[in-house]
């Protein structure tokens, strides 16, 4: 019986060298020659179709799931430049990963959620979790979750992140078994005799007075306090921020009151990133749904809260692990917690702090997302401006 995980990274601009380096290091850290499954995260400087083709070759045809991100995370490594890749490989006979993709996600989120549930039921025995990597610019997570949970007989904990494109806000990519897609979602199921420990923290604070959503549809907000929402946002942003959406969403986000059943285990506020705007109708799009009459606060990142949250997560996971060394770490961190707010040294110090205390750094891999997915209080949940750490451990006797 065996379980081997290892992670590898590269920041080479040469795509062939980047693939070779990252996979080779991942195999070395796992102590294996043959890969049974892999997770892959990359930034968008590489030709995405060629990238997944080369990965398939380097992995000797092993199945893999992954996506593009705003940056990648690996062993003692964070990189948010245009050329970076992180690979996590698995080999063994105790765990099983199976994956699938669905195209045309936009406006079909609920139906695709149903299809994921139907597919996942085939592997329901010993299933532990579902990893999801959806399109990051248009995904409606609430509709996706609704379709999945209303259909599933065995609701699994959901983990993952919305795919990114280095804040170009134009096109993100999803990877599945040697193919690259956009406007899609890749789902991966984990089966096996392992324990999953995770924690989530965000680092934002509300600012200003409470606002009210007065016109919306699904995950699109048109008006706040009976005014076009873009006009309201201008009160908190400079004119250059409004013209440069990358700068705008780095400086402002939305905060909603958390339900009582999760606030005690999470925070008073749920934070929402604003991935897209429509200048023609003055609307903005979120990755989760809103309701008319819902109260909302403007919010900004708070670096002190980010750092304190990291320490809380480390203590929580370390305590629950009971001294065990993790088999692998999945790290999904918000793009708004990266270089848009912190210099490279501070950002790397946070990752080093995680890795030196939680351990498992040789099998640590993830990416900077446009939204994070992880349960809170045993309920599947969508997050923004958070860090999600998921650790896999051998099952306790």
Short mmCIF file of C-alpha atoms in Angstrom, two decimals:
data_model
loop_
_atom_site.label_atom_id
_atom_site.label_comp_id
_atom_site.label_asym_id
_atom_site.label_seq_id
_atom_site.Cartn_x
_atom_site.Cartn_y
_atom_site.Cartn_z
CA UNK A 1 0.00 0.00 0.00
CA UNK A 2 1.47 3.35 -1.01
CA UNK A 3 0.79 7.08 -1.31
CA UNK A 4 3.38 9.40 -2.87
CA UNK A 5 2.96 13.13 -3.56
CA UNK A 6 5.47 15.68 -4.76
CA UNK A 7 5.39 19.23 -6.09
CA UNK A 8 7.59 21.00 -8.61
CA UNK A 9 7.77 24.52 -10.03
CA UNK A 10 9.44 26.50 -12.77
CA UNK A 11 9.57 30.12 -13.90
CA UNK A 12 11.40 29.48 -17.15
CA UNK A 13 10.04 31.43 -20.11
CA UNK A 14 10.93 28.49 -22.34
CA UNK A 15 7.75 26.43 -22.30
CA UNK A 16 9.46 23.09 -22.89
CA UNK A 17 12.00 23.76 -20.16
CA UNK A 18 9.28 24.94 -17.75
CA UNK A 19 7.29 21.75 -18.21
CA UNK A 20 10.36 19.54 -17.94
CA UNK A 21 11.66 21.31 -14.82
CA UNK A 22 8.36 21.35 -12.92
CA UNK A 23 7.43 17.73 -13.63
CA UNK A 24 10.97 16.47 -12.99
CA UNK A 25 11.16 18.26 -9.62
CA UNK A 26 7.68 17.03 -8.65
CA UNK A 27 8.69 13.42 -9.40
CA UNK A 28 11.92 13.87 -7.46
CA UNK A 29 10.10 15.28 -4.42
CA UNK A 30 7.63 12.38 -4.59
CA UNK A 31 10.39 9.81 -5.06
CA UNK A 32 8.66 8.27 -8.08
CA UNK A 33 9.23 7.58 -11.75
CA UNK A 34 5.64 6.99 -12.82
CA UNK A 35 2.79 9.48 -12.27
CA UNK A 36 -0.77 8.27 -11.76
CA UNK A 37 -2.40 11.72 -11.60
CA UNK A 38 -1.37 15.38 -11.44
CA UNK A 39 -2.68 18.85 -10.68
CA UNK A 40 -1.24 21.68 -12.77
CA UNK A 41 -1.45 25.46 -12.36
CA UNK A 42 0.13 27.98 -14.71
CA UNK A 43 0.17 31.65 -15.60
CA UNK A 44 -0.96 32.83 -19.03
CA UNK A 45 2.31 33.87 -20.63
CA UNK A 46 2.66 30.37 -22.06
CA UNK A 47 0.79 29.14 -25.13
CA UNK A 48 -1.92 27.27 -23.24
CA UNK A 49 -2.67 24.62 -25.87
CA UNK A 50 1.00 23.81 -26.28
CA UNK A 51 1.46 23.80 -22.51
CA UNK A 52 -1.08 21.05 -21.86
CA UNK A 53 0.16 19.07 -24.86
CA UNK A 54 3.72 19.13 -23.50
CA UNK A 55 2.49 18.30 -20.00
CA UNK A 56 0.66 15.24 -21.29
CA UNK A 57 3.87 14.07 -22.94
CA UNK A 58 6.06 14.76 -19.90
CA UNK A 59 3.56 12.98 -17.62
CA UNK A 60 3.58 9.96 -19.96
CA UNK A 61 -0.12 10.32 -20.64
CA UNK A 62 -1.21 10.43 -16.99
CA UNK A 63 -4.50 12.26 -16.45
CA UNK A 64 -4.29 15.73 -14.93
CA UNK A 65 -6.52 18.61 -13.88
CA UNK A 66 -5.71 22.27 -13.48
CA UNK A 67 -6.06 25.80 -14.72
CA UNK A 68 -4.50 29.17 -15.31
CA UNK A 69 -4.12 31.52 -12.37
CA UNK A 70 -2.93 34.98 -11.49
CA UNK A 71 0.10 33.27 -10.02
CA UNK A 72 1.27 29.91 -8.76
CA UNK A 73 2.44 28.50 -5.43
CA UNK A 74 4.87 25.66 -4.81
CA UNK A 75 7.62 24.48 -2.45
CA UNK A 76 9.22 27.69 -1.09
CA UNK A 77 7.88 29.43 -4.18
CA UNK A 78 5.33 32.05 -5.21
CA UNK A 79 5.28 33.69 -8.62
CA UNK A 80 2.76 36.04 -10.22
CA UNK A 81 4.66 36.79 -13.40
CA UNK A 82 3.49 35.78 -16.87
CA UNK A 83 5.64 32.65 -16.90
CA UNK A 84 5.30 30.27 -13.97
CA UNK A 85 4.02 26.73 -13.44
CA UNK A 86 3.35 24.52 -10.40
CA UNK A 87 2.76 20.76 -10.64
CA UNK A 88 1.60 18.33 -7.95
CA UNK A 89 2.01 14.65 -8.84
CA UNK A 90 0.53 11.56 -7.21
CA UNK A 91 1.49 7.90 -7.45
CA UNK A 92 0.15 5.01 -5.42
CA UNK A 93 -2.55 2.42 -4.89
CA UNK A 94 -4.51 3.87 -1.95
CA UNK A 95 -6.07 6.92 -3.60
CA UNK A 96 -7.95 7.44 -6.84
CA UNK A 97 -8.45 10.67 -8.77
CA UNK A 98 -10.99 10.84 -11.60
CA UNK A 99 -11.74 13.96 -13.63
CA UNK A 100 -14.13 15.40 -16.20
CA UNK A 101 -14.75 18.74 -17.92
CA UNK A 102 -17.87 20.59 -19.06
CA UNK A 103 -17.79 23.39 -21.63
CA UNK A 104 -20.06 26.45 -22.09
CA UNK A 105 -20.30 27.21 -18.38
CA UNK A 106 -21.60 30.79 -18.74
CA UNK A 107 -25.36 30.91 -18.02
CA UNK A 108 -25.39 27.10 -17.75
CA UNK A 109 -23.92 26.90 -14.24
CA UNK A 110 -26.89 25.18 -12.60
CA UNK A 111 -27.32 22.58 -15.33
CA UNK A 112 -23.60 21.79 -15.27
CA UNK A 113 -23.75 21.51 -11.48
CA UNK A 114 -26.42 18.82 -11.97
CA UNK A 115 -24.23 17.03 -14.51
CA UNK A 116 -21.27 17.06 -12.11
CA UNK A 117 -23.47 15.49 -9.42
CA UNK A 118 -24.66 12.75 -11.78
CA UNK A 119 -21.08 12.01 -12.84
CA UNK A 120 -19.78 12.03 -9.25
CA UNK A 121 -22.33 9.43 -8.14
CA UNK A 122 -20.43 6.83 -10.19
CA UNK A 123 -17.57 7.17 -7.69
CA UNK A 124 -19.57 7.73 -4.51
CA UNK A 125 -18.07 4.84 -2.52
CA UNK A 126 -15.13 6.13 -0.44
CA UNK A 127 -15.32 9.54 -2.18
CA UNK A 128 -13.76 12.27 -0.03
CA UNK A 129 -13.96 15.52 -1.97
CA UNK A 130 -14.56 17.27 -5.27
CA UNK A 131 -12.06 19.75 -6.70
CA UNK A 132 -13.55 22.39 -9.00
CA UNK A 133 -11.72 24.76 -11.34
CA UNK A 134 -14.38 26.95 -13.02
CA UNK A 135 -14.04 29.85 -15.45
CA UNK A 136 -13.10 32.84 -13.33
CA UNK A 137 -14.71 35.76 -15.14
CA UNK A 138 -18.34 34.66 -15.44
CA UNK A 139 -18.94 31.68 -13.12
CA UNK A 140 -22.08 31.87 -10.95
CA UNK A 141 -21.01 29.67 -8.05
CA UNK A 142 -24.38 29.78 -6.31
CA UNK A 143 -26.14 28.37 -9.39
CA UNK A 144 -23.38 25.77 -9.84
CA UNK A 145 -23.63 24.67 -6.20
CA UNK A 146 -27.43 24.63 -6.33
CA UNK A 147 -27.41 22.32 -9.33
CA UNK A 148 -24.86 20.04 -7.70
CA UNK A 149 -26.36 19.84 -4.22
CA UNK A 150 -30.00 19.54 -5.36
CA UNK A 151 -29.04 16.56 -7.51
CA UNK A 152 -26.36 14.80 -5.49
CA UNK A 153 -27.27 11.86 -3.27
CA UNK A 154 -23.92 12.13 -1.48
CA UNK A 155 -22.89 15.79 -1.16
CA UNK A 156 -19.11 16.01 -1.02
CA UNK A 157 -17.01 18.90 0.31
CA UNK A 158 -15.99 21.18 -2.56
CA UNK A 159 -12.52 22.71 -2.91
CA UNK A 160 -10.72 24.68 -5.58
CA UNK A 161 -10.68 28.09 -7.16
CA UNK A 162 -11.88 30.23 -10.03
CA UNK A 163 -9.34 30.45 -12.81
CA UNK A 164 -7.42 33.66 -13.51
CA UNK A 165 -5.37 35.42 -16.16
CA UNK A 166 -2.87 37.71 -14.40
CA UNK A 167 -5.57 40.43 -14.09
CA UNK A 168 -5.95 40.82 -17.84
CA UNK A 169 -9.64 40.09 -17.16
CA UNK A 170 -10.09 38.72 -20.69
CA UNK A 171 -9.76 34.93 -20.88
CA UNK A 172 -8.92 32.20 -18.40
CA UNK A 173 -8.10 28.55 -19.03
CA UNK A 174 -9.03 25.17 -17.61
CA UNK A 175 -6.96 21.99 -18.15
CA UNK A 176 -8.11 18.39 -18.40
CA UNK A 177 -6.05 15.46 -19.66
CA UNK A 178 -3.99 17.20 -22.33
CA UNK A 179 -6.63 19.71 -23.43
CA UNK A 180 -7.10 23.40 -22.66
CA UNK A 181 -10.50 25.08 -22.51
CA UNK A 182 -12.09 28.43 -21.68
CA UNK A 183 -15.60 29.15 -20.35
CA UNK A 184 -15.50 25.67 -18.85
CA UNK A 185 -15.14 23.82 -15.57
CA UNK A 186 -12.91 20.89 -14.63
CA UNK A 187 -14.11 18.63 -11.82
CA UNK A 188 -11.93 16.07 -10.04
CA UNK A 189 -13.07 13.55 -7.46
CA UNK A 190 -10.81 12.15 -4.74
CA UNK A 191 -11.43 8.65 -3.38
CA UNK A 192 -9.44 6.86 -0.70
CA UNK A 193 -8.65 6.28 2.93
CA UNK A 194 -7.34 9.73 3.92
CA UNK A 195 -8.25 12.48 6.36
CA UNK A 196 -8.89 15.99 5.04
CA UNK A 197 -8.15 19.00 7.24
CA UNK A 198 -8.72 22.53 6.03
CA UNK A 199 -9.17 26.11 7.10
CA UNK A 200 -10.14 29.42 5.49
CA UNK A 201 -9.38 33.02 6.41
CA UNK A 202 -9.96 36.38 4.75
CA UNK A 203 -8.27 39.69 5.37
CA UNK A 204 -10.73 42.49 4.57
CA UNK A 205 -12.48 45.15 6.64
CA UNK A 206 -15.67 47.07 5.80
CA UNK A 207 -15.48 50.81 5.18
CA UNK A 208 -18.10 53.54 5.01
CA UNK A 209 -21.85 53.28 5.50
CA UNK A 210 -24.18 50.42 4.71
CA UNK A 211 -25.58 50.35 1.17
CA UNK A 212 -28.58 48.56 -0.34
CA UNK A 213 -28.83 46.66 -3.61
CA UNK A 214 -31.87 48.12 -5.38
CA UNK A 215 -31.64 46.47 -8.81
CA UNK A 216 -30.03 43.14 -9.65
CA UNK A 217 -30.48 39.88 -11.53
CA UNK A 218 -28.75 36.68 -10.45
CA UNK A 219 -25.10 37.59 -9.94
CA UNK A 220 -25.33 40.97 -11.74
CA UNK A 221 -25.80 44.22 -9.79
CA UNK A 222 -27.21 47.20 -11.69
CA UNK A 223 -28.06 49.66 -8.94
CA UNK A 224 -27.12 50.39 -5.35
CA UNK A 225 -29.18 52.91 -3.38
CA UNK A 226 -31.15 53.54 -6.62
CA UNK A 227 -27.99 54.69 -8.39
CA UNK A 228 -25.88 52.90 -11.03
CA UNK A 229 -23.39 50.84 -9.06
CA UNK A 230 -20.46 52.14 -11.09
CA UNK A 231 -21.38 55.66 -9.93
CA UNK A 232 -21.39 54.47 -6.31
CA UNK A 233 -18.01 52.81 -6.74
CA UNK A 234 -16.55 56.09 -7.99
CA UNK A 235 -16.98 57.49 -4.49
CA UNK A 236 -14.33 55.02 -3.30
CA UNK A 237 -12.06 54.96 -6.35
CA UNK A 238 -10.05 57.40 -8.41
CA UNK A 239 -11.03 58.05 -12.02
CA UNK A 240 -7.97 56.12 -13.17
CA UNK A 241 -9.10 53.14 -11.07
CA UNK A 242 -12.49 53.10 -12.79
CA UNK A 243 -10.81 53.18 -16.20
CA UNK A 244 -8.35 50.48 -15.14
CA UNK A 245 -10.49 47.68 -13.71
CA UNK A 246 -7.42 45.74 -12.55
CA UNK A 247 -6.57 48.63 -10.26
CA UNK A 248 -10.20 49.10 -9.18
CA UNK A 249 -10.81 45.52 -8.03
CA UNK A 250 -7.46 45.53 -6.27
CA UNK A 251 -8.62 48.44 -4.15
CA UNK A 252 -12.30 47.80 -3.45
CA UNK A 253 -14.56 44.83 -2.84
CA UNK A 254 -18.02 44.18 -1.40
CA UNK A 255 -18.86 42.88 2.07
CA UNK A 256 -22.10 41.06 2.93
CA UNK A 257 -23.25 40.07 6.42
CA UNK A 258 -22.55 36.39 7.02
CA UNK A 259 -25.35 34.13 8.19
CA UNK A 260 -25.22 33.33 11.88
CA UNK A 261 -24.54 29.63 11.26
CA UNK A 262 -21.18 30.40 9.63
CA UNK A 263 -20.16 33.74 11.17
CA UNK A 264 -18.92 32.15 14.40
CA UNK A 265 -16.57 29.85 12.45
CA UNK A 266 -15.62 32.37 9.76
CA UNK A 267 -16.20 36.13 10.05
CA UNK A 268 -18.95 38.70 10.40
CA UNK A 269 -18.62 39.56 6.71
CA UNK A 270 -18.46 37.57 3.49
CA UNK A 271 -16.24 39.33 0.96
CA UNK A 272 -16.93 39.46 -2.77
CA UNK A 273 -14.51 40.26 -5.60
CA UNK A 274 -15.91 42.11 -8.65
CA UNK A 275 -14.43 40.33 -11.69
CA UNK A 276 -16.30 42.19 -14.43
CA UNK A 277 -18.17 45.39 -15.26
CA UNK A 278 -20.40 46.42 -18.14
CA UNK A 279 -19.98 50.07 -19.11
CA UNK A 280 -23.01 50.03 -21.41
CA UNK A 281 -25.54 49.30 -18.65
CA UNK A 282 -23.42 50.35 -15.66
CA UNK A 283 -23.55 46.92 -14.03
CA UNK A 284 -20.99 44.71 -12.31
CA UNK A 285 -20.86 40.92 -12.14
CA UNK A 286 -19.99 38.87 -9.06
CA UNK A 287 -19.28 35.15 -8.84
CA UNK A 288 -22.21 34.57 -6.49
CA UNK A 289 -25.82 35.68 -6.50
CA UNK A 290 -27.34 38.70 -4.75
CA UNK A 291 -30.87 39.79 -3.90
CA UNK A 292 -32.75 43.05 -4.20
CA UNK A 293 -32.88 44.78 -0.83
CA UNK A 294 -29.72 43.06 0.39
CA UNK A 295 -27.42 45.20 2.51
CA UNK A 296 -23.79 45.57 1.46
CA UNK A 297 -20.68 47.39 2.63
CA UNK A 298 -17.66 48.50 0.65
CA UNK A 299 -14.52 46.78 1.92
CA UNK A 300 -10.75 46.91 1.54
CA UNK A 301 -7.93 44.48 2.22
CA UNK A 302 -6.40 44.75 5.68
CA UNK A 303 -2.82 43.55 5.81
CA UNK A 304 -2.83 43.13 9.60
CA UNK A 305 -5.93 40.92 9.37
CA UNK A 306 -4.27 38.89 6.62
CA UNK A 307 -1.22 38.20 8.79
CA UNK A 308 -3.29 37.44 11.89
CA UNK A 309 -5.50 35.11 9.88
CA UNK A 310 -2.49 33.14 8.70
CA UNK A 311 -1.39 32.55 12.28
CA UNK A 312 -4.89 31.41 13.23
CA UNK A 313 -4.99 28.96 10.32
CA UNK A 314 -1.61 27.49 11.22
CA UNK A 315 -2.70 26.90 14.83
CA UNK A 316 -6.00 25.38 13.74
CA UNK A 317 -4.58 22.90 11.22
CA UNK A 318 -1.60 22.03 13.43
CA UNK A 319 -3.89 21.26 16.36
CA UNK A 320 -6.26 19.11 14.28
CA UNK A 321 -3.39 17.19 12.66
CA UNK A 322 -2.33 15.71 16.03
CA UNK A 323 1.33 15.69 15.05
CA UNK A 324 0.89 13.95 11.70
CA UNK A 325 2.89 15.02 8.64
CA UNK A 326 0.65 15.94 5.68
CA UNK A 327 0.77 13.84 2.52
CA UNK A 328 -0.02 16.84 0.31
CA UNK A 329 -1.16 20.44 0.60
CA UNK A 330 -3.59 22.21 -1.77
CA UNK A 331 -3.27 25.99 -1.44
CA UNK A 332 -5.84 28.29 -3.07
CA UNK A 333 -5.12 31.95 -2.38
CA UNK A 334 -6.91 35.05 -3.64
CA UNK A 335 -5.20 37.13 -6.31
CA UNK A 336 -6.12 40.15 -4.17
CA UNK A 337 -3.80 38.86 -1.43
CA UNK A 338 -0.78 38.68 -3.72
CA UNK A 339 1.38 41.35 -5.29
CA UNK A 340 -1.58 43.74 -5.64
CA UNK A 341 -1.31 44.43 -1.90
CA UNK A 342 2.00 42.97 -0.69
CA UNK A 343 5.54 43.22 -1.90
CA UNK A 344 7.19 40.00 -3.01
CA UNK A 345 9.11 39.54 0.25
CA UNK A 346 6.02 39.78 2.47
CA UNK A 347 4.04 37.48 0.20
CA UNK A 348 6.80 34.86 0.21
CA UNK A 349 7.18 35.16 3.99
CA UNK A 350 3.51 34.27 4.41
CA UNK A 351 3.90 31.14 2.27
CA UNK A 352 7.12 30.18 4.09
CA UNK A 353 5.30 30.63 7.40
CA UNK A 354 2.56 28.28 6.24
CA UNK A 355 5.01 25.69 4.95
CA UNK A 356 7.44 25.73 7.87
CA UNK A 357 4.66 25.25 10.42
CA UNK A 358 2.15 23.01 8.67
CA UNK A 359 4.96 21.05 6.94
CA UNK A 360 4.53 19.06 3.73
CA UNK A 361 6.34 21.72 1.70
CA UNK A 362 7.70 19.19 -0.83
CA UNK A 363 4.13 18.36 -1.80
CA UNK A 364 2.69 21.88 -1.57
CA UNK A 365 1.01 23.32 -4.66
CA UNK A 366 -1.65 25.84 -5.61
CA UNK A 367 -2.47 29.08 -7.36
CA UNK A 368 -3.73 32.65 -6.94
CA UNK A 369 -7.40 32.61 -7.87
CA UNK A 370 -10.33 34.84 -8.84
CA UNK A 371 -12.32 33.17 -6.03
CA UNK A 372 -11.80 30.31 -3.59
CA UNK A 373 -13.97 27.27 -2.84
CA UNK A 374 -13.99 25.48 0.53
CA UNK A 375 -16.56 24.48 3.17
CA UNK A 376 -17.30 26.46 6.31
CA UNK A 377 -19.08 24.77 9.20
CA UNK A 378 -19.64 21.72 6.95
CA UNK A 379 -21.39 23.80 4.28
CA UNK A 380 -19.89 24.26 0.83
CA UNK A 381 -19.01 27.88 0.35
CA UNK A 382 -17.54 30.39 -2.09
CA UNK A 383 -14.98 32.94 -0.90
CA UNK A 384 -13.09 35.98 -2.08
CA UNK A 385 -9.92 37.57 -0.69
CA UNK A 386 -9.25 34.43 1.34
CA UNK A 387 -6.59 31.77 1.70
CA UNK A 388 -7.73 28.14 1.64
CA UNK A 389 -5.37 25.45 2.92
CA UNK A 390 -6.43 21.82 2.42
CA UNK A 391 -4.12 19.17 3.93
CA UNK A 392 -4.32 15.44 3.23
CA UNK A 393 -3.23 13.04 5.99
CA UNK A 394 -3.09 9.30 6.36
CA UNK A 395 -6.20 8.02 8.06
CA UNK A 396 -5.84 7.71 11.81
CA UNK A 397 -6.14 4.17 13.15
#
